[in-house]
């Protein structure tokens, strides 16, 4: 941590900072420049930097080491690769996940899965516990939904992913689900993150609606700190002033996360844009930017979907997209299996 003093900071101010950082377990090193004086506080202690920023004569406090450790690229140089049902996420692999927003009925899931199987989908998505803005909107089929998801996926030799909303659902998810999804709204549900850290199943951690990269990686850190290293980060769009699209899909997350972390980063262009005709170009762009996977909403009949029909692809559109991104991936050194 570096404490940059004001140009007119007095010797008393400087000494106060030195004593303060010492009292918090850091080793202070003073560096006097022509105009400014900087105090390097060496050590790996937790501190609220505002406590120093408020001291007289302090201009700013800069953190040098990151607060996330296990998720950091510095901790593990090689990319983490997570494999589920023969589909790999990370390093040179781009894994694909597709399926409807929500599990609505056995027939709806079966018809969709049947179509997706023909496009080589090996991991099926479908929400059984839906986080809806309105309490009056369809909330999902609950356990019944998970059972349907599991049985349909088994019929088509697929693995499944579904969103867990609460710690109390963990036993159900351990029973029926292969990849647990933590939704954007729960990215900072620290109790849930701690519990997910104790299990041994892969987790998709979606970026919060207004989360910085650091906050997102800190949430992944919670899971990893508990002992579960199988975290897949998912960019799903963030809140901005733009209202034309549902969210603003931040594709810069791909190169940024790849630099900061060894964890795989996948993209959800469905929630990222909210509009079916924007899903295909943004998927192609995400693959071109080197993402480690895509999770895409597809419904056998988007026009009759109970939620997110407008952002769900028709199966034939997914098929076309699959063929396109299979060609794009090798250009950036990636492989879609
Ligand atoms: C979802 O994937 O169904 C979902 C609700 O996504 P998010 O948490 O990104 O909004
Ligand atoms: Mn959805």
Coordinates of C-alpha atoms and ligand atoms in Angstrom, one line a residue:
X1 CA 0.0 0.0 0.0
X2 CA 1.3 3.4 -0.9
X3 CA 0.4 6.6 1.1
X4 CA 0.9 9.6 -1.0
X5 CA 1.2 12.8 1.1
X6 CA 0.1 16.3 0.0
X7 CA 2.7 18.7 -1.3
X8 CA 2.4 20.8 1.8
X9 CA 2.2 17.9 4.3
X10 CA 4.2 18.7 7.5
X11 CA 6.7 16.5 9.2
X12 CA 4.2 16.0 11.9
X13 CA 1.7 14.7 9.3
X14 CA 4.2 12.3 7.9
X15 CA 5.2 11.0 11.3
X16 CA 1.6 10.5 12.2
X17 CA 1.0 8.3 9.2
X18 CA 4.2 6.4 9.9
X19 CA 3.1 5.7 13.4
X20 CA -0.4 4.8 12.3
X21 CA 0.6 2.2 9.7
X22 CA 3.2 0.8 12.2
X23 CA 0.4 0.4 14.8
X24 CA -1.6 -1.6 12.3
X25 CA 1.3 -4.1 11.7
X26 CA 2.8 -2.6 8.5
X27 CA 6.4 -1.8 8.0
X28 CA 6.7 1.9 6.9
X29 CA 9.2 3.0 4.3
X30 CA 9.6 6.7 3.6
X31 CA 10.4 8.0 0.2
X32 CA 10.9 11.7 -0.3
X33 CA 10.5 13.0 -3.8
X34 CA 11.1 16.6 -5.0
X35 CA 7.5 17.6 -4.4
X36 CA 5.7 14.8 -2.8
X37 CA 6.5 12.4 -0.1
X38 CA 5.3 8.8 -0.2
X39 CA 5.1 6.2 2.5
X40 CA 5.1 2.6 1.5
X41 CA 3.3 0.4 4.0
X42 CA 4.7 -3.1 3.5
X43 CA 2.8 -6.1 4.8
X44 CA -0.2 -8.2 4.2
X45 CA -2.6 -6.9 6.8
X46 CA -6.3 -6.1 6.4
X47 CA -7.0 -2.4 6.8
X48 CA -9.7 0.0 5.8
X49 CA -7.7 2.5 3.6
X50 CA -10.2 5.2 4.5
X51 CA -8.7 5.2 8.0
X52 CA -5.4 6.5 6.5
X53 CA -7.1 8.7 3.8
X54 CA -8.7 10.7 6.7
X55 CA -5.4 11.5 8.4
X56 CA -4.1 15.1 7.9
X57 CA -1.8 15.7 5.0
X58 CA -2.7 12.5 3.1
X59 CA -3.4 13.0 -0.6
X60 CA -4.4 9.4 -1.5
X61 CA -3.9 5.8 -0.6
X62 CA -3.1 3.2 -3.3
X63 CA -3.4 -0.5 -2.8
X64 CA -0.7 -2.5 -4.6
X65 CA -1.5 -6.1 -3.8
X66 CA -5.0 -7.4 -4.6
X67 CA -7.5 -8.4 -2.0
X68 CA -8.3 -11.6 -3.9
X69 CA -5.6 -14.3 -3.6
X70 CA -6.8 -17.8 -4.6
X71 CA -8.6 -16.5 -7.7
X72 CA -5.7 -14.3 -8.8
X73 CA -3.5 -15.1 -11.8
X74 CA -0.5 -14.4 -9.6
X75 CA -1.5 -17.4 -7.4
X76 CA -1.9 -19.8 -10.3
X77 CA -0.4 -19.0 -13.6
X78 CA -2.1 -21.7 -15.7
X79 CA -5.8 -21.4 -16.6
X80 CA -8.2 -23.5 -14.6
X81 CA -10.1 -25.9 -16.8
X82 CA -13.5 -27.2 -15.6
X83 CA -14.9 -30.3 -17.3
X84 CA -18.5 -31.4 -17.2
X85 CA -20.0 -34.2 -19.3
X86 CA -17.0 -34.0 -21.8
X87 CA -17.5 -30.2 -22.1
X88 CA -14.5 -28.1 -21.1
X89 CA -14.4 -24.5 -19.9
X90 CA -11.0 -22.7 -19.8
X91 CA -7.6 -22.6 -21.4
X92 CA -8.2 -23.4 -25.1
X93 CA -11.7 -24.7 -24.6
X94 CA -15.0 -22.9 -25.1
X95 CA -17.9 -24.8 -23.6
X96 CA -21.5 -24.4 -24.5
X97 CA -24.6 -24.5 -22.3
X98 CA -28.1 -24.0 -23.7
X99 CA -31.7 -24.4 -22.6
X100 CA -34.8 -22.4 -21.6
X101 CA -34.9 -19.7 -18.9
X102 CA -37.2 -21.8 -16.8
X103 CA -38.4 -25.3 -16.5
X104 CA -42.1 -25.1 -17.4
X105 CA -43.2 -28.7 -18.0
X106 CA -41.8 -32.1 -18.9
X107 CA -42.9 -31.7 -22.5
X108 CA -41.4 -28.2 -22.9
X109 CA -38.0 -29.4 -21.6
X110 CA -38.1 -32.6 -23.6
X111 CA -38.9 -30.9 -26.9
X112 CA -36.2 -28.3 -26.3
X113 CA -33.6 -30.8 -25.2
X114 CA -34.4 -33.0 -28.3
X115 CA -33.7 -30.1 -30.6
X116 CA -30.6 -29.0 -28.7
X117 CA -29.2 -32.6 -28.8
X118 CA -29.2 -32.3 -32.5
X119 CA -27.0 -29.2 -32.2
X120 CA -24.6 -31.2 -30.0
X121 CA -25.6 -29.5 -26.7
X122 CA -24.3 -31.5 -23.7
X123 CA -25.2 -29.2 -20.9
X124 CA -28.8 -28.2 -20.4
X125 CA -29.9 -25.1 -18.5
X126 CA -33.3 -24.5 -16.9
X127 CA -34.3 -22.6 -13.8
X128 CA -36.5 -24.2 -11.2
X129 CA -36.3 -21.4 -8.6
X130 CA -36.6 -18.1 -10.5
X131 CA -35.5 -14.8 -9.1
X132 CA -38.3 -12.6 -10.5
X133 CA -38.6 -8.8 -10.0
X134 CA -42.4 -9.2 -9.4
X135 CA -43.7 -11.6 -6.7
X136 CA -46.7 -12.2 -9.0
X137 CA -44.5 -13.5 -11.9
X138 CA -43.9 -17.2 -12.4
X139 CA -41.5 -18.3 -9.7
X140 CA -40.5 -21.7 -11.1
X141 CA -41.6 -25.2 -10.4
X142 CA -39.2 -25.7 -7.5
X143 CA -38.2 -29.3 -6.7
X144 CA -40.6 -30.6 -9.4
X145 CA -38.7 -28.5 -11.9
X146 CA -35.3 -29.9 -10.8
X147 CA -36.7 -33.5 -11.2
X148 CA -37.9 -32.7 -14.7
X149 CA -34.6 -31.1 -15.6
X150 CA -32.7 -34.2 -14.4
X151 CA -34.9 -36.7 -16.0
X152 CA -35.0 -35.0 -19.4
X153 CA -31.2 -34.4 -19.3
X154 CA -30.6 -38.1 -18.5
X155 CA -32.8 -39.1 -21.4
X156 CA -30.6 -37.1 -23.7
X157 CA -27.2 -37.9 -22.0
X158 CA -26.9 -34.3 -20.9
X159 CA -25.6 -32.6 -17.7
X160 CA -27.6 -29.8 -16.1
X161 CA -27.2 -26.4 -14.6
X162 CA -29.8 -24.5 -12.6
X163 CA -29.8 -21.5 -10.2
X164 CA -29.7 -22.0 -6.5
X165 CA -31.3 -19.1 -4.6
X166 CA -30.9 -20.1 -1.0
X167 CA -28.8 -22.2 1.3
X168 CA -31.8 -24.2 2.3
X169 CA -32.0 -25.6 -1.3
X170 CA -28.5 -27.1 -1.2
X171 CA -29.5 -30.7 -0.6
X172 CA -31.9 -30.6 -3.6
X173 CA -29.2 -29.2 -5.8
X174 CA -26.6 -31.8 -4.7
X175 CA -29.1 -34.5 -5.7
X176 CA -30.3 -33.2 -9.1
X177 CA -27.8 -30.6 -10.5
X178 CA -24.3 -30.9 -12.0
X179 CA -23.3 -27.2 -12.1
X180 CA -24.9 -24.9 -9.6
X181 CA -25.6 -21.4 -10.8
X182 CA -25.4 -18.4 -8.5
X183 CA -27.5 -15.6 -10.1
X184 CA -26.5 -12.0 -10.5
X185 CA -28.8 -11.0 -7.5
X186 CA -27.0 -13.4 -5.2
X187 CA -23.4 -12.7 -6.2
X188 CA -22.9 -11.1 -2.8
X189 CA -25.0 -13.5 -0.8
X190 CA -22.0 -14.3 1.4
X191 CA -23.7 -17.0 3.4
X192 CA -24.6 -18.8 0.2
X193 CA -21.1 -18.4 -1.2
X194 CA -19.6 -19.9 2.0
X195 CA -21.9 -22.9 1.8
X196 CA -21.1 -23.4 -1.9
X197 CA -17.4 -23.3 -1.0
X198 CA -17.9 -26.5 1.0
X199 CA -19.3 -28.6 -1.8
X200 CA -17.5 -30.4 -4.6
X201 CA -19.5 -29.4 -7.7
X202 CA -18.7 -26.8 -10.3
X203 CA -20.4 -23.4 -9.8
X204 CA -21.3 -20.7 -12.3
X205 CA -20.9 -17.3 -10.5
X206 CA -22.8 -14.6 -12.4
X207 CA -21.6 -11.0 -12.2
X208 CA -23.8 -8.8 -10.0
X209 CA -26.0 -6.2 -11.6
X210 CA -23.6 -3.4 -10.6
X211 CA -20.5 -5.2 -9.5
X212 CA -16.9 -4.3 -10.2
X213 CA -14.5 -6.9 -11.4
X214 CA -12.8 -6.8 -8.0
X215 CA -16.1 -7.4 -6.1
X216 CA -16.9 -10.3 -8.5
X217 CA -13.5 -11.9 -7.9
X218 CA -13.9 -11.4 -4.1
X219 CA -17.2 -13.4 -4.3
X220 CA -15.3 -16.1 -6.2
X221 CA -12.7 -15.9 -3.5
X222 CA -15.4 -16.8 -0.9
X223 CA -16.1 -20.0 -2.7
X224 CA -12.5 -20.9 -3.3
X225 CA -11.5 -20.0 0.3
X226 CA -14.0 -22.7 1.4
X227 CA -12.2 -25.3 -0.7
X228 CA -14.2 -25.4 -3.9
X229 CA -11.9 -24.4 -6.8
X230 CA -14.4 -25.2 -9.6
X231 CA -15.7 -21.6 -10.2
X232 CA -16.8 -20.5 -13.6
X233 CA -17.3 -16.7 -13.8
X234 CA -20.2 -15.5 -16.0
X235 CA -20.5 -12.0 -17.5
X236 CA -24.3 -11.4 -17.9
X237 CA -24.4 -7.6 -18.5
X238 CA -24.4 -4.8 -16.0
X239 CA -26.7 -1.8 -15.2
X240 CA -25.8 1.3 -17.1
X241 CA -27.8 4.4 -18.2
X242 CA -28.7 2.6 -21.5
X243 CA -32.2 1.2 -21.5
X244 CA -32.6 0.0 -25.1
X245 CA -31.0 -3.3 -24.1
X246 CA -31.9 -5.1 -20.9
X247 CA -28.4 -4.8 -19.6
X248 CA -25.1 -3.7 -21.1
X249 CA -23.1 -6.7 -21.9
X250 CA -19.5 -5.9 -20.8
X251 CA -17.4 -8.0 -23.1
X252 CA -14.3 -6.3 -21.8
X253 CA -14.8 -8.6 -18.8
X254 CA -13.2 -11.3 -20.9
X255 CA -9.7 -9.9 -21.4
X256 CA -9.8 -8.2 -17.9
X257 CA -10.7 -11.4 -16.0
X258 CA -8.2 -13.4 -18.0
X259 CA -5.5 -11.0 -16.9
X260 CA -6.6 -10.9 -13.3
X261 CA -7.6 -14.5 -12.8
X262 CA -7.0 -18.0 -13.9
X263 CA -10.7 -18.9 -13.6
X264 CA -12.7 -19.6 -16.8
X265 CA -15.0 -16.7 -17.9
X266 CA -18.2 -17.5 -19.9
X267 CA -20.7 -15.1 -21.3
X268 CA -24.5 -15.0 -21.1
X269 CA -25.6 -12.9 -24.1
X270 CA -29.3 -13.7 -23.4
X271 CA -29.6 -11.7 -20.1
X272 CA -26.8 -9.5 -21.4
X273 CA -28.9 -8.0 -24.1
X274 CA -32.5 -9.2 -23.5
X275 CA -33.2 -9.3 -27.2
X276 CA -33.1 -12.4 -29.4
X277 CA -31.7 -10.6 -32.4
X278 CA -28.8 -9.3 -30.3
X279 CA -27.9 -12.7 -28.9
X280 CA -26.2 -14.0 -32.1
X281 CA -23.9 -11.1 -32.8
X282 CA -22.8 -10.8 -29.2
X283 CA -22.2 -14.5 -29.0
X284 CA -19.9 -14.3 -32.0
X285 CA -18.2 -11.3 -30.5
X286 CA -17.7 -13.1 -27.1
X287 CA -16.1 -16.1 -28.9
X288 CA -13.9 -13.8 -30.9
X289 CA -12.8 -12.1 -27.7
X290 CA -11.7 -15.5 -26.3
X291 CA -14.4 -16.3 -23.8
X292 CA -14.3 -19.8 -22.2
X293 CA -17.9 -20.6 -22.8
X294 CA -21.4 -19.3 -23.5
X295 CA -24.7 -19.9 -21.7
X296 CA -27.6 -19.2 -24.1
X297 CA -31.4 -19.3 -23.6
X298 CA -33.1 -21.4 -26.2
X299 CA -36.8 -22.5 -26.1
X300 CA -38.6 -24.8 -28.5
X301 CA -41.3 -22.2 -28.7
X302 CA -40.0 -18.8 -27.5
X303 CA -43.4 -17.2 -28.3
X304 CA -45.1 -19.4 -25.6
X305 CA -42.3 -19.2 -23.0
X306 CA -43.3 -18.3 -19.5
X307 CA -40.3 -16.1 -19.0
X308 CA -37.6 -14.5 -21.1
X309 CA -39.2 -15.6 -24.5
X310 CA -38.0 -12.4 -26.2
X311 CA -34.4 -13.2 -25.5
X312 CA -34.6 -16.9 -26.2
X313 CA -33.4 -18.3 -29.5
X314 CA -35.4 -20.6 -31.7
X315 CA -33.6 -24.0 -31.9
X316 CA -32.8 -23.4 -35.6
X317 CA -31.1 -20.1 -34.6
X318 CA -29.0 -21.8 -32.0
X319 CA -28.0 -24.4 -34.6
X320 CA -26.9 -21.7 -37.0
X321 CA -25.0 -19.8 -34.3
X322 CA -23.3 -23.0 -33.2
X323 CA -22.0 -23.6 -36.7
X324 CA -20.7 -20.0 -36.9
X325 CA -18.9 -19.9 -33.5
X326 CA -17.3 -23.3 -34.2
X327 CA -15.6 -21.6 -37.1
X328 CA -14.7 -18.4 -35.2
X329 CA -13.2 -20.2 -32.2
X330 CA -10.0 -21.6 -33.9
X331 CA -9.1 -18.2 -35.2
X332 CA -8.5 -17.1 -31.6
X333 CA -6.8 -20.4 -30.6
X334 CA -9.9 -21.9 -29.0
X335 CA -11.8 -25.1 -29.6
X336 CA -15.6 -25.9 -29.3
X337 CA -16.1 -29.5 -28.8
Ligands
LIG1 C1 -30.9 -16.9 -15.3 O1 -29.8 -17.3 -15.8 O2 -31.9 -17.5 -15.4 C2 -30.9 -15.6 -14.6 C3 -31.9 -15.3 -13.8 O3 -29.8 -14.9 -14.7 P1 -29.2 -13.6 -13.9 O4 -28.9 -14.1 -12.6 O5 -27.9 -13.3 -14.7 O6 -30.2 -12.5 -14.1
LIG2 MN1 -33.8 -15.9 -18.1

